[in-house]
mmCIF file of C-alpha atoms in Angstrom:
data_model
loop_
_atom_site.group_PDB
_atom_site.id
_atom_site.type_symbol
_atom_site.label_atom_id
_atom_site.label_comp_id
_atom_site.label_asym_id
_atom_site.label_seq_id
_atom_site.Cartn_x
_atom_site.Cartn_y
_atom_site.Cartn_z
ATOM 1 C CA MET A 1 40.921 -23.315 48.108
ATOM 2 C CA ASN A 2 37.533 -24.731 48.383
ATOM 3 C CA LEU A 3 36.516 -21.210 48.487
ATOM 4 C CA LEU A 4 38.849 -19.782 46.385
ATOM 5 C CA THR A 5 37.153 -22.356 43.542
ATOM 6 C CA GLU A 6 33.415 -21.315 44.299
ATOM 7 C CA THR A 7 34.155 -17.676 44.140
ATOM 8 C CA LYS A 8 35.951 -18.164 40.891
ATOM 9 C CA ASP A 9 32.676 -20.524 39.597
ATOM 10 C CA ARG A 10 30.559 -17.899 40.339
ATOM 11 C CA VAL A 11 32.183 -15.331 38.497
ATOM 12 C CA LEU A 12 32.510 -17.790 35.656
ATOM 13 C CA LYS A 13 28.906 -17.987 35.947
ATOM 14 C CA LYS A 14 28.352 -14.575 36.073
ATOM 15 C CA LYS A 15 30.269 -14.109 32.761
ATOM 16 C CA ASN A 16 28.190 -16.816 31.091
ATOM 17 C CA LYS A 17 24.960 -15.380 31.930
ATOM 18 C CA ARG A 18 25.989 -11.910 30.978
ATOM 19 C CA GLY A 19 27.262 -13.884 27.594
ATOM 20 C CA ILE A 20 24.062 -14.952 26.963
ATOM 21 C CA LEU A 21 22.154 -11.862 27.654
ATOM 22 C CA LYS A 22 24.081 -10.108 25.625
ATOM 23 C CA LYS A 23 23.715 -12.915 22.816
ATOM 24 C CA ILE A 24 19.827 -12.731 23.377
ATOM 25 C CA LEU A 25 20.186 -9.030 23.169
ATOM 26 C CA LEU A 26 22.389 -8.845 19.887
ATOM 27 C CA VAL A 27 19.682 -11.116 18.217
ATOM 28 C CA LEU A 28 16.594 -9.153 19.625
ATOM 29 C CA VAL A 29 18.316 -6.096 18.021
ATOM 30 C CA LEU A 30 19.397 -7.938 14.818
ATOM 31 C CA VAL A 31 15.003 -8.991 14.490
ATOM 32 C CA LEU A 32 14.216 -5.511 15.349
ATOM 33 C CA VAL A 33 16.562 -4.151 12.275
ATOM 34 C CA VAL A 34 15.305 -6.770 9.960
ATOM 35 C CA TRP A 35 11.750 -5.974 10.681
ATOM 36 C CA LEU A 36 12.219 -1.881 10.275
ATOM 37 C CA PHE A 37 13.662 -3.154 7.146
ATOM 38 C CA ILE A 38 11.226 -5.054 6.014
ATOM 39 C CA VAL A 39 8.328 -2.298 7.042
ATOM 40 C CA LEU A 40 10.107 0.675 5.341
ATOM 41 C CA ILE A 41 10.312 -0.906 2.242
ATOM 42 C CA ALA A 42 6.802 -2.184 2.827
ATOM 43 C CA PHE A 43 5.738 1.354 3.680
ATOM 44 C CA ALA A 44 7.415 2.748 1.305
ATOM 45 C CA GLN A 45 6.013 0.840 -1.303
ATOM 46 C CA PHE A 46 2.242 1.191 -0.185
ATOM 47 C CA VAL A 47 2.552 5.155 -0.382
ATOM 48 C CA SER A 48 4.097 4.826 -3.847
ATOM 49 C CA SER A 49 1.300 2.475 -5.007
ATOM 50 C CA SER A 50 -1.764 4.585 -3.569
ATOM 51 C CA ILE A 51 -0.480 7.771 -5.016
ATOM 52 C CA GLU A 52 -0.150 5.748 -8.569
ATOM 53 C CA GLY A 53 -4.057 4.632 -7.881
ATOM 54 C CA VAL A 54 -4.740 7.889 -7.161
ATOM 55 C CA SER A 55 -3.090 9.271 -9.990
ATOM 56 C CA ALA A 56 -4.415 6.714 -12.633
ATOM 57 C CA LEU A 57 -8.296 7.251 -10.619
ATOM 58 C CA LYS A 58 -7.931 11.007 -11.818
ATOM 59 C CA SER A 59 -6.658 10.308 -15.530
ATOM 60 C CA ALA A 60 -9.444 7.677 -15.715
ATOM 61 C CA LYS A 61 -11.948 11.328 -14.815
ATOM 62 C CA THR A 62 -10.379 13.181 -17.196
ATOM 63 C CA GLU A 63 -10.544 10.625 -19.585
ATOM 64 C CA GLY A 64 -14.187 9.944 -18.859
ATOM 65 C CA TYR A 65 -15.397 13.484 -19.052
ATOM 66 C CA ALA A 66 -13.337 13.598 -22.620
ATOM 67 C CA PHE A 67 -16.152 10.722 -23.542
ATOM 68 C CA HIS A 68 -12.853 8.717 -24.345
ATOM 69 C CA PHE A 69 -13.950 5.386 -22.658
ATOM 70 C CA ASP A 70 -11.550 3.249 -23.565
ATOM 71 C CA SER A 71 -8.665 5.028 -22.042
ATOM 72 C CA ALA A 72 -10.515 5.664 -18.843
ATOM 73 C CA SER A 73 -10.825 1.709 -18.735
ATOM 74 C CA ARG A 74 -7.377 1.527 -18.833
ATOM 75 C CA PHE A 75 -6.475 3.968 -16.618
ATOM 76 C CA LEU A 76 -9.422 2.422 -13.658
ATOM 77 C CA ILE A 77 -7.445 -1.165 -14.271
ATOM 78 C CA GLU A 78 -4.338 0.602 -13.342
ATOM 79 C CA ALA A 79 -5.736 2.365 -10.415
ATOM 80 C CA GLU A 80 -7.310 -1.067 -9.190
ATOM 81 C CA GLU A 81 -3.934 -2.947 -9.890
ATOM 82 C CA SER A 82 -1.774 -0.074 -7.785
ATOM 83 C CA PHE A 83 -4.536 -0.188 -4.788
ATOM 84 C CA ILE A 84 -4.616 -4.149 -4.881
ATOM 85 C CA GLU A 85 -0.660 -3.954 -4.342
ATOM 86 C CA ALA A 86 -1.045 -1.328 -1.374
ATOM 87 C CA ASP A 87 -3.391 -3.537 -0.130
ATOM 88 C CA ARG A 88 -0.616 -6.233 -0.124
ATOM 89 C CA MET A 89 1.745 -4.238 1.049
ATOM 90 C CA TYR A 90 -0.460 -2.761 3.884
ATOM 91 C CA TYR A 91 0.023 -6.906 5.599
ATOM 92 C CA PHE A 92 3.695 -5.811 6.231
ATOM 93 C CA VAL A 93 2.738 -2.252 7.222
ATOM 94 C CA SER A 94 0.224 -3.206 9.852
ATOM 95 C CA SER A 95 2.513 -4.119 12.228
ATOM 96 C CA LEU A 96 2.931 -0.578 12.772
ATOM 97 C CA ARG A 97 -0.640 -0.424 13.641
ATOM 98 C CA PRO A 98 0.432 -0.308 17.609
ATOM 99 C CA VAL A 99 2.632 2.706 17.316
ATOM 100 C CA PRO A 100 0.668 5.587 18.662
ATOM 101 C CA VAL A 101 0.423 8.559 15.891
ATOM 102 C CA ILE A 102 1.665 6.476 12.934
ATOM 103 C CA GLY A 103 -0.499 3.307 13.374
ATOM 104 C CA LYS A 104 -3.928 5.317 13.401
ATOM 105 C CA LYS A 105 -2.538 7.302 10.156
ATOM 106 C CA VAL A 106 -1.666 4.075 8.123
ATOM 107 C CA PHE A 107 -5.041 2.385 9.362
ATOM 108 C CA GLN A 108 -6.661 5.378 8.012
ATOM 109 C CA ALA A 109 -4.558 5.384 4.959
ATOM 110 C CA ALA A 110 -5.339 1.637 3.997
ATOM 111 C CA LYS A 111 -9.102 2.252 4.223
ATOM 112 C CA LEU A 112 -8.835 5.296 1.545
ATOM 113 C CA VAL A 113 -7.046 2.620 -0.435
ATOM 114 C CA HIS A 114 -9.800 -0.004 0.130
ATOM 115 C CA ALA A 115 -12.214 2.770 -0.886
ATOM 116 C CA GLY A 116 -10.242 3.793 -3.445
ATOM 117 C CA ARG A 117 -10.242 0.086 -4.590
ATOM 118 C CA GLU A 118 -13.945 -0.327 -4.048
ATOM 119 C CA ALA A 119 -14.857 2.976 -6.097
ATOM 120 C CA THR A 120 -12.337 1.722 -9.050
ATOM 121 C CA GLY A 121 -14.817 -1.739 -9.191
ATOM 122 C CA SER A 122 -17.895 0.521 -9.345
ATOM 123 C CA LEU A 123 -16.469 2.852 -11.905
ATOM 124 C CA SER A 124 -15.905 0.625 -14.024
ATOM 125 C CA SER A 125 -19.049 -0.513 -14.042
ATOM 126 C CA VAL A 126 -20.564 2.645 -14.945
ATOM 127 C CA LEU A 127 -18.177 3.294 -17.379
ATOM 128 C CA LEU A 128 -19.317 0.116 -19.425
ATOM 129 C CA ILE A 129 -22.920 0.835 -18.955
ATOM 130 C CA GLY A 130 -22.232 4.393 -20.250
ATOM 131 C CA SER A 131 -20.285 2.882 -23.195
ATOM 132 C CA ASP A 132 -23.270 0.503 -24.208
ATOM 133 C CA VAL A 133 -26.025 3.140 -23.746
ATOM 134 C CA LEU A 134 -24.186 5.560 -26.529
ATOM 135 C CA LYS A 135 -23.094 2.252 -28.991
ATOM 136 C CA LEU A 136 -26.883 1.102 -28.785
ATOM 137 C CA ALA A 137 -27.952 4.671 -29.328
ATOM 138 C CA GLY A 138 -25.432 4.661 -32.510
ATOM 139 C CA LEU A 139 -23.239 7.707 -31.110
ATOM 140 C CA ASP A 140 -19.811 7.812 -30.950
ATOM 141 C CA GLU A 141 -16.880 9.587 -29.227
ATOM 142 C CA ASP A 142 -16.683 12.027 -31.798
ATOM 143 C CA TYR A 143 -20.516 12.825 -31.736
ATOM 144 C CA LEU A 144 -20.205 13.537 -28.191
ATOM 145 C CA GLN A 145 -16.884 15.723 -28.451
ATOM 146 C CA ALA A 146 -18.723 17.860 -31.522
ATOM 147 C CA MET A 147 -22.099 18.118 -28.662
ATOM 148 C CA ARG A 148 -19.597 18.986 -25.988
ATOM 149 C CA TYR A 149 -18.082 21.985 -27.791
ATOM 150 C CA GLY A 150 -21.005 23.215 -29.716
ATOM 151 C CA MET A 151 -20.521 21.888 -32.794
ATOM 152 C CA PRO A 152 -22.939 20.618 -35.038
ATOM 153 C CA PRO A 153 -22.136 16.720 -35.330
ATOM 154 C CA ASN A 154 -21.272 15.305 -38.788
ATOM 155 C CA GLY A 155 -24.022 12.720 -39.478
#
């Protein structure tokens, strides 16, 4: 009877160990799924903010070429805000860095976002200086538009 009790105890211990291992595995899988969900949402926001930033930069360029300095400034501010949001999302997305192919691409994209953010600051300064120089010279956007298209300015 003692042998039968010992065998029963061993079987119960093995079942308990299996049960504990299953619970640990289940918790790990749940943590992995939650992490993956958070990273995917952050990645989507990272990409979206990056695209919005690039689009705003292009709009600022178009407005700057047309001598619409106020709207170009607004687009640069919008671009900078988008790049700041992308930087914020990179905090979550950076956990993908150890993944062989994806991690490298994410890191490169983050460097481009950072460069875009730096560029918006520089371009804002240049735009402000250009606008101030034109005001000091007594020129306005209408005058520059007329000169651009080869028409004689009014004034």
